[in-house]
Tab-separated table of C-alpha atoms in Angstrom:
chain	number	residue	atom	x	y	z
A	341	MET	CA	119.844	46.354	139.050
A	342	SER	CA	122.291	48.669	137.267
A	343	ILE	CA	120.448	48.307	133.928
A	344	GLN	CA	117.182	49.399	135.552
A	345	MET	CA	118.894	52.442	137.060
A	346	LEU	CA	120.400	53.266	133.674
A	347	LEU	CA	116.952	52.987	132.012
A	348	VAL	CA	115.417	55.259	134.670
A	349	LEU	CA	118.218	57.778	134.146
A	350	VAL	CA	117.723	57.691	130.350
A	351	ALA	CA	113.959	58.122	130.828
A	352	LEU	CA	114.520	61.155	133.084
A	353	VAL	CA	116.883	62.743	130.558
A	354	LEU	CA	114.424	62.099	127.708
A	355	PHE	CA	111.482	63.466	129.678
A	356	SER	CA	113.362	66.623	130.749
A	357	THR	CA	114.539	67.190	127.164
A	358	LEU	CA	110.961	66.895	125.896
A	359	MET	CA	109.723	69.339	128.536
A	360	LEU	CA	112.425	71.903	127.737
A	361	ASN	CA	111.706	71.595	124.023
A	362	THR	CA	107.960	72.061	124.618
A	363	TYR	CA	108.500	75.207	126.691
A	364	ASN	CA	110.910	76.579	124.090
A	365	ILE	CA	108.344	76.050	121.305
A	366	LEU	CA	105.621	77.731	123.389
A	367	LEU	CA	107.891	80.712	124.031
A	368	ASP	CA	108.606	81.107	120.308
A	369	GLN	CA	104.898	80.899	119.485
A	370	SER	CA	103.963	83.509	122.093
A	371	ALA	CA	106.547	85.935	120.634
A	372	SER	CA	105.035	85.414	117.195
A	373	ILE	CA	101.523	86.039	118.525
A	374	TYR	CA	102.582	89.265	120.255
A	375	ASP	CA	104.344	90.511	117.104
A	376	ASN	CA	101.175	89.860	115.104
A	377	MET	CA	99.126	91.756	117.707
A	378	TYR	CA	101.512	94.722	117.434
A	379	TYR	CA	101.287	94.581	113.639
A	380	LEU	CA	97.477	94.583	113.778
A	381	GLN	CA	97.493	97.537	116.195
A	382	GLY	CA	99.775	99.409	113.766
A	383	GLN	CA	97.285	98.784	110.956
A	384	LYS	CA	94.520	100.196	113.152
A	385	ILE	CA	96.619	103.301	113.830
A	386	ALA	CA	97.162	103.786	110.084
A	387	ASP	CA	93.413	103.440	109.499
A	388	LYS	CA	92.782	106.020	112.233
A	389	TYR	CA	94.913	108.566	110.362
A	390	PHE	CA	93.167	107.822	107.055
A	391	GLN	CA	89.779	108.348	108.709
A	392	LYS	CA	90.981	111.567	110.349
A	393	ILE	CA	91.996	112.981	106.965
A	394	GLU	CA	88.637	111.998	105.472
A	395	ALA	CA	86.866	113.722	108.371
A	396	ASP	CA	89.019	116.825	107.854
A	397	LEU	CA	87.941	116.940	104.224
A	398	LEU	CA	84.315	116.957	105.322
A	399	GLY	CA	84.866	120.212	107.209
A	400	ASN	CA	86.761	119.467	110.388
A	401	PRO	CA	89.885	121.647	110.918
A	402	PRO	CA	92.766	121.903	110.139
A	403	ALA	CA	92.307	120.898	106.471
A	404	PHE	CA	89.102	122.387	105.143
A	405	TYR	CA	90.215	122.183	101.517
A	406	PHE	CA	91.743	119.421	99.471
A	407	SER	CA	94.888	121.440	98.736
A	408	GLN	CA	95.572	121.772	102.479
A	409	ILE	CA	96.104	118.016	102.952
A	410	LYS	CA	99.597	118.262	101.503
A	411	ALA	CA	100.376	121.269	103.698
A	412	TYR	CA	99.180	119.685	106.954
A	413	TYR	CA	99.979	115.989	106.433
A	414	SER	CA	103.266	115.930	104.539
A	415	ASN	CA	106.505	114.852	106.212
A	416	ILE	CA	104.974	114.441	109.659
A	417	THR	CA	106.634	112.285	112.302
A	418	GLU	CA	104.599	111.440	115.398
A	419	THR	CA	104.594	108.881	118.167
A	420	GLU	CA	101.641	107.148	119.727
A	421	THR	CA	101.660	104.927	122.801
A	422	VAL	CA	99.261	101.993	123.033
A	423	ASN	CA	99.500	99.636	126.029
A	424	ASN	CA	102.970	100.978	126.933
A	425	LEU	CA	104.272	100.297	123.422
A	426	ILE	CA	105.533	103.275	121.424
A	427	TYR	CA	104.596	103.384	117.737
A	428	ASN	CA	106.674	105.740	115.556
A	429	ILE	CA	104.483	107.092	112.757
A	430	ASN	CA	105.634	108.796	109.565
A	431	LEU	CA	103.078	110.401	107.232
A	432	ASN	CA	103.779	111.749	103.770
A	433	SER	CA	101.453	113.210	101.155
A	434	THR	CA	102.257	113.623	97.468
A	435	TYR	CA	100.258	114.471	94.375
A	436	CYS	CA	99.688	111.492	92.093
A	437	ASP	CA	97.558	110.170	89.249
A	438	SER	CA	94.410	108.068	89.684
A	439	LEU	CA	96.493	104.882	90.098
A	440	GLY	CA	98.800	106.306	92.758
A	441	ASN	CA	101.832	106.874	90.531
A	442	THR	CA	103.736	109.873	91.844
A	443	SER	CA	105.860	110.432	88.736
A	444	GLY	CA	104.978	110.643	85.086
A	445	ALA	CA	102.633	112.582	82.845
A	446	GLY	CA	99.368	111.854	84.683
A	447	VAL	CA	100.269	113.545	87.984
A	448	ASP	CA	97.919	116.423	88.801
A	449	THR	CA	96.375	118.168	91.780
A	450	LEU	CA	93.126	116.175	91.692
A	451	TYR	CA	94.672	113.183	93.478
A	452	GLN	CA	96.811	112.913	96.584
A	453	LYS	CA	98.471	109.780	97.843
A	454	MET	CA	98.902	109.494	101.602
A	455	ASP	CA	101.665	107.101	102.702
A	456	ILE	CA	101.959	105.915	106.297
A	457	ARG	CA	104.936	104.037	107.707
A	458	ILE	CA	104.941	102.793	111.308
A	459	ASN	CA	107.515	100.968	113.402
A	460	CYS	CA	107.747	99.740	116.987
A	461	LEU	CA	109.829	97.395	119.111
A	462	SER	CA	108.797	93.748	119.021
A	463	THR	CA	108.937	91.335	121.943
A	464	SER	CA	112.480	90.324	120.958
A	465	SER	CA	113.584	94.019	120.957
A	466	ASP	CA	113.853	94.004	117.177
A	467	THR	CA	112.180	96.755	115.164
A	468	LEU	CA	108.839	95.674	113.728
A	469	TYR	CA	108.043	97.599	110.531
A	470	ILE	CA	104.384	98.127	109.752
A	471	GLY	CA	104.503	99.612	106.287
A	472	THR	CA	108.015	100.052	104.910
A	473	LYS	CA	109.632	102.756	102.790
A	474	ASN	CA	109.080	100.750	99.603
A	475	TYR	CA	105.650	99.386	100.607
A	476	PRO	CA	103.858	101.844	102.921
A	477	PHE	CA	100.192	101.818	103.783
A	478	SER	CA	98.727	104.074	101.101
A	479	LYS	CA	95.414	105.647	100.305
A	480	ILE	CA	94.517	107.887	97.395
A	481	PHE	CA	92.283	110.872	98.034
A	482	ILE	CA	90.433	112.588	95.211
A	483	ASN	CA	89.292	116.193	95.032
A	484	ARG	CA	85.517	115.985	94.764
A	485	GLY	CA	85.103	119.743	94.682
A	486	PHE	CA	83.612	120.328	98.110
């Protein structure tokens, strides 16, 4: 009788360990899914700013002219809240060459590179960087003369 009780006790311990491990794995996966959702939302915010600048260049204030992009969209820090999550946004505009290089002989006023860096708090209260200082989201705008 004591061996059967021992086997039942071992089975209960094994089953509870498996259940705890399963719930722990599900919790880790849900945190990863939420972080990816936040990252995707940050990419959408960056795209929103790129589209806003393009619309401004087509005649919507404040930047009617190509040269005004650098004046209005350089060294800007903003915040945006989406679903109670605060995204910290940093925009920077610099003149560049056609490949996006900001230093060297080919830099002129025909091209501007817009860099966007975004960060927010992840589900684990760590900072989630969406575009870093070394690798920001970038887009090159060209002066088409209108």
